[in-house]
């Protein structure tokens, strides 16, 4: 139950609320891509407990392909149940752990309609922390760096 007495079961899909969530999600995605293009991914920090999230993620999802995500690993009923258990472990540890967030499906690409899916903030953190630590985001950073060098920056 939320502070406003609204739960996932009782909430209505108000167009205004959906629009506000979409604006926040797009702003988060734009900000993240700017950071990803500006900072070496292996040096990025998402939360004070990145190490814990990463260790838990790699233990809970040992074969999860962070570079190119098959949506059934996020969206099937079995996958949702497994993710729900993972996400709920962080309810008191990560602020906004269940906020809707945009995630790139292919780590080498930008946020575009065909390369984006909607996940919780905790799923975003887990996958992006893994991508940064495993080198899956290096291509975005290197591509931006090369583009800046080619433009004389």
PDB file of N, CA and C in Angstrom, residues 76-120:
ATOM      1  N   UNK A  76       8.023 -13.023 -19.395  1.00  0.00           N
ATOM      2  CA  UNK A  76       7.157 -14.189 -19.190  1.00  0.00           C
ATOM      3  C   UNK A  76       6.723 -14.250 -17.729  1.00  0.00           C
ATOM      4  N   UNK A  77       5.683 -15.004 -17.445  1.00  0.00           N
ATOM      5  CA  UNK A  77       5.198 -15.117 -16.062  1.00  0.00           C
ATOM      6  C   UNK A  77       6.275 -15.697 -15.148  1.00  0.00           C
ATOM      7  N   UNK A  78       6.993 -16.711 -15.618  1.00  0.00           N
ATOM      8  CA  UNK A  78       8.058 -17.316 -14.799  1.00  0.00           C
ATOM      9  C   UNK A  78       9.178 -16.311 -14.546  1.00  0.00           C
ATOM     10  N   UNK A  79       9.545 -15.560 -15.583  1.00  0.00           N
ATOM     11  CA  UNK A  79      10.600 -14.549 -15.430  1.00  0.00           C
ATOM     12  C   UNK A  79      10.151 -13.447 -14.477  1.00  0.00           C
ATOM     13  N   UNK A  80       8.912 -13.004 -14.615  1.00  0.00           N
ATOM     14  CA  UNK A  80       8.394 -11.952 -13.728  1.00  0.00           C
ATOM     15  C   UNK A  80       8.425 -12.398 -12.270  1.00  0.00           C
ATOM     16  N   UNK A  81       8.084 -13.652 -12.005  1.00  0.00           N
ATOM     17  CA  UNK A  81       8.095 -14.160 -10.630  1.00  0.00           C
ATOM     18  C   UNK A  81       9.513 -14.165 -10.069  1.00  0.00           C
ATOM     19  N   UNK A  82      10.467 -14.599 -10.876  1.00  0.00           N
ATOM     20  CA  UNK A  82      11.867 -14.618 -10.421  1.00  0.00           C
ATOM     21  C   UNK A  82      12.380 -13.195 -10.190  1.00  0.00           C
ATOM     22  N   UNK A  83      12.065 -12.300 -11.108  1.00  0.00           N
ATOM     23  CA  UNK A  83      12.475 -10.904 -10.944  1.00  0.00           C
ATOM     24  C   UNK A  83      11.799 -10.269  -9.726  1.00  0.00           C
ATOM     25  N   UNK A  84      10.531 -10.582  -9.507  1.00  0.00           N
ATOM     26  CA  UNK A  84       9.806 -10.007  -8.372  1.00  0.00           C
ATOM     27  C   UNK A  84      10.516 -10.345  -7.062  1.00  0.00           C
ATOM     28  N   UNK A  85      10.944 -11.602  -6.913  1.00  0.00           N
ATOM     29  CA  UNK A  85      11.683 -12.002  -5.709  1.00  0.00           C
ATOM     30  C   UNK A  85      12.970 -11.196  -5.575  1.00  0.00           C
ATOM     31  N   UNK A  86      13.689 -11.035  -6.675  1.00  0.00           N
ATOM     32  CA  UNK A  86      14.943 -10.279  -6.674  1.00  0.00           C
ATOM     33  C   UNK A  86      14.697  -8.811  -6.309  1.00  0.00           C
ATOM     34  N   UNK A  87      13.754  -8.201  -6.978  1.00  0.00           N
ATOM     35  CA  UNK A  87      13.458  -6.773  -6.791  1.00  0.00           C
ATOM     36  C   UNK A  87      13.023  -6.473  -5.359  1.00  0.00           C
ATOM     37  N   UNK A  88      12.158  -7.303  -4.832  1.00  0.00           N
ATOM     38  CA  UNK A  88      11.609  -7.043  -3.496  1.00  0.00           C
ATOM     39  C   UNK A  88      12.653  -7.122  -2.388  1.00  0.00           C
ATOM     40  N   UNK A  89      13.775  -7.767  -2.631  1.00  0.00           N
ATOM     41  CA  UNK A  89      14.852  -7.798  -1.635  1.00  0.00           C
ATOM     42  C   UNK A  89      15.448  -6.410  -1.410  1.00  0.00           C
ATOM     43  N   UNK A  90      15.192  -5.493  -2.330  1.00  0.00           N
ATOM     44  CA  UNK A  90      15.792  -4.155  -2.263  1.00  0.00           C
ATOM     45  C   UNK A  90      14.793  -3.059  -1.909  1.00  0.00           C
ATOM     46  N   UNK A  91      13.608  -3.448  -1.511  1.00  0.00           N
ATOM     47  CA  UNK A  91      12.559  -2.470  -1.203  1.00  0.00           C
ATOM     48  C   UNK A  91      13.019  -1.433  -0.179  1.00  0.00           C
ATOM     49  N   UNK A  92      13.723  -1.838   0.827  1.00  0.00           N
ATOM     50  CA  UNK A  92      14.163  -0.916   1.884  1.00  0.00           C
ATOM     51  C   UNK A  92      15.596  -0.421   1.672  1.00  0.00           C
ATOM     52  N   UNK A  93      16.237  -0.880   0.600  1.00  0.00           N
ATOM     53  CA  UNK A  93      17.647  -0.549   0.377  1.00  0.00           C
ATOM     54  C   UNK A  93      17.881   0.446  -0.759  1.00  0.00           C
ATOM     55  N   UNK A  94      16.999   0.448  -1.747  1.00  0.00           N
ATOM     56  CA  UNK A  94      17.188   1.289  -2.935  1.00  0.00           C
ATOM     57  C   UNK A  94      15.956   2.165  -3.124  1.00  0.00           C
ATOM     58  N   UNK A  95      16.179   3.475  -3.100  1.00  0.00           N
ATOM     59  CA  UNK A  95      15.083   4.419  -3.296  1.00  0.00           C
ATOM     60  C   UNK A  95      14.498   4.243  -4.693  1.00  0.00           C
ATOM     61  N   UNK A  96      13.198   4.322  -4.792  1.00  0.00           N
ATOM     62  CA  UNK A  96      12.491   4.219  -6.073  1.00  0.00           C
ATOM     63  C   UNK A  96      12.783   2.900  -6.789  1.00  0.00           C
ATOM     64  N   UNK A  97      13.018   1.834  -6.026  1.00  0.00           N
ATOM     65  CA  UNK A  97      13.410   0.537  -6.574  1.00  0.00           C
ATOM     66  C   UNK A  97      12.425  -0.010  -7.603  1.00  0.00           C
ATOM     67  N   UNK A  98      11.160   0.352  -7.483  1.00  0.00           N
ATOM     68  CA  UNK A  98      10.158  -0.197  -8.397  1.00  0.00           C
ATOM     69  C   UNK A  98       9.593   0.834  -9.379  1.00  0.00           C
ATOM     70  N   UNK A  99      10.240   1.976  -9.516  1.00  0.00           N
ATOM     71  CA  UNK A  99       9.802   2.967 -10.505  1.00  0.00           C
ATOM     72  C   UNK A  99       9.999   2.410 -11.913  1.00  0.00           C
ATOM     73  N   UNK A 100       9.098   2.759 -12.799  1.00  0.00           N
ATOM     74  CA  UNK A 100       9.244   2.364 -14.189  1.00  0.00           C
ATOM     75  C   UNK A 100      10.420   3.088 -14.828  1.00  0.00           C
ATOM     76  N   UNK A 101      11.233   2.330 -15.561  1.00  0.00           N
ATOM     77  CA  UNK A 101      12.462   2.862 -16.146  1.00  0.00           C
ATOM     78  C   UNK A 101      12.663   2.234 -17.517  1.00  0.00           C
ATOM     79  N   UNK A 102      13.207   2.994 -18.442  1.00  0.00           N
ATOM     80  CA  UNK A 102      13.499   2.470 -19.770  1.00  0.00           C
ATOM     81  C   UNK A 102      14.858   1.781 -19.770  1.00  0.00           C
ATOM     82  N   UNK A 103      14.942   0.657 -20.468  1.00  0.00           N
ATOM     83  CA  UNK A 103      16.168  -0.122 -20.580  1.00  0.00           C
ATOM     84  C   UNK A 103      16.434  -0.417 -22.046  1.00  0.00           C
ATOM     85  N   UNK A 104      17.690  -0.254 -22.461  1.00  0.00           N
ATOM     86  CA  UNK A 104      18.071  -0.627 -23.825  1.00  0.00           C
ATOM     87  C   UNK A 104      18.154  -2.154 -23.920  1.00  0.00           C
ATOM     88  N   UNK A 105      17.609  -2.720 -24.963  1.00  0.00           N
ATOM     89  CA  UNK A 105      17.647  -4.167 -25.161  1.00  0.00           C
ATOM     90  C   UNK A 105      19.050  -4.585 -25.606  1.00  0.00           C
ATOM     91  N   UNK A 106      19.608  -3.873 -26.558  1.00  0.00           N
ATOM     92  CA  UNK A 106      20.965  -4.114 -27.062  1.00  0.00           C
ATOM     93  C   UNK A 106      21.873  -3.051 -26.458  1.00  0.00           C
ATOM     94  N   UNK A 107      22.860  -3.486 -25.702  1.00  0.00           N
ATOM     95  CA  UNK A 107      23.721  -2.537 -24.983  1.00  0.00           C
ATOM     96  C   UNK A 107      24.581  -1.688 -25.906  1.00  0.00           C
ATOM     97  N   UNK A 108      24.731  -2.082 -27.161  1.00  0.00           N
ATOM     98  CA  UNK A 108      25.549  -1.280 -28.077  1.00  0.00           C
ATOM     99  C   UNK A 108      24.749  -0.163 -28.730  1.00  0.00           C
ATOM    100  N   UNK A 109      23.434  -0.170 -28.545  1.00  0.00           N
ATOM    101  CA  UNK A 109      22.582   0.821 -29.187  1.00  0.00           C
ATOM    102  C   UNK A 109      22.107   1.910 -28.251  1.00  0.00           C
ATOM    103  N   UNK A 110      21.460   2.887 -28.844  1.00  0.00           N
ATOM    104  CA  UNK A 110      20.910   4.024 -28.109  1.00  0.00           C
ATOM    105  C   UNK A 110      19.463   3.700 -27.723  1.00  0.00           C
ATOM    106  N   UNK A 111      18.848   4.609 -27.003  1.00  0.00           N
ATOM    107  CA  UNK A 111      17.430   4.486 -26.687  1.00  0.00           C
ATOM    108  C   UNK A 111      16.639   4.856 -27.932  1.00  0.00           C
ATOM    109  N   UNK A 112      16.096   3.850 -28.588  1.00  0.00           N
ATOM    110  CA  UNK A 112      15.218   4.020 -29.736  1.00  0.00           C
ATOM    111  C   UNK A 112      14.033   3.094 -29.517  1.00  0.00           C
ATOM    112  N   UNK A 113      12.937   3.366 -30.180  1.00  0.00           N
ATOM    113  CA  UNK A 113      11.714   2.605 -29.933  1.00  0.00           C
ATOM    114  C   UNK A 113      11.929   1.096 -30.016  1.00  0.00           C
ATOM    115  N   UNK A 114      12.641   0.627 -31.042  1.00  0.00           N
ATOM    116  CA  UNK A 114      12.821  -0.812 -31.221  1.00  0.00           C
ATOM    117  C   UNK A 114      13.921  -1.395 -30.328  1.00  0.00           C
ATOM    118  N   UNK A 115      14.635  -0.549 -29.600  1.00  0.00           N
ATOM    119  CA  UNK A 115      15.714  -1.019 -28.723  1.00  0.00           C
ATOM    120  C   UNK A 115      15.424  -0.697 -27.254  1.00  0.00           C
ATOM    121  N   UNK A 116      14.176  -0.520 -26.919  1.00  0.00           N
ATOM    122  CA  UNK A 116      13.836  -0.094 -25.561  1.00  0.00           C
ATOM    123  C   UNK A 116      12.693  -0.932 -25.002  1.00  0.00           C
ATOM    124  N   UNK A 117      12.809  -1.249 -23.726  1.00  0.00           N
ATOM    125  CA  UNK A 117      11.727  -1.916 -23.010  1.00  0.00           C
ATOM    126  C   UNK A 117      11.568  -1.242 -21.651  1.00  0.00           C
ATOM    127  N   UNK A 118      10.447  -1.483 -21.028  1.00  0.00           N
ATOM    128  CA  UNK A 118      10.111  -0.865 -19.749  1.00  0.00           C
ATOM    129  C   UNK A 118      10.360  -1.876 -18.635  1.00  0.00           C
ATOM    130  N   UNK A 119      11.148  -1.494 -17.633  1.00  0.00           N
ATOM    131  CA  UNK A 119      11.475  -2.358 -16.496  1.00  0.00           C
ATOM    132  C   UNK A 119      11.383  -1.543 -15.210  1.00  0.00           C
ATOM    133  N   UNK A 120      11.606  -2.182 -14.083  1.00  0.00           N
ATOM    134  CA  UNK A 120      11.675  -1.439 -12.828  1.00  0.00           C
ATOM    135  C   UNK A 120      13.069  -0.830 -12.691  1.00  0.00           C
TER     136      UNK A 120
END
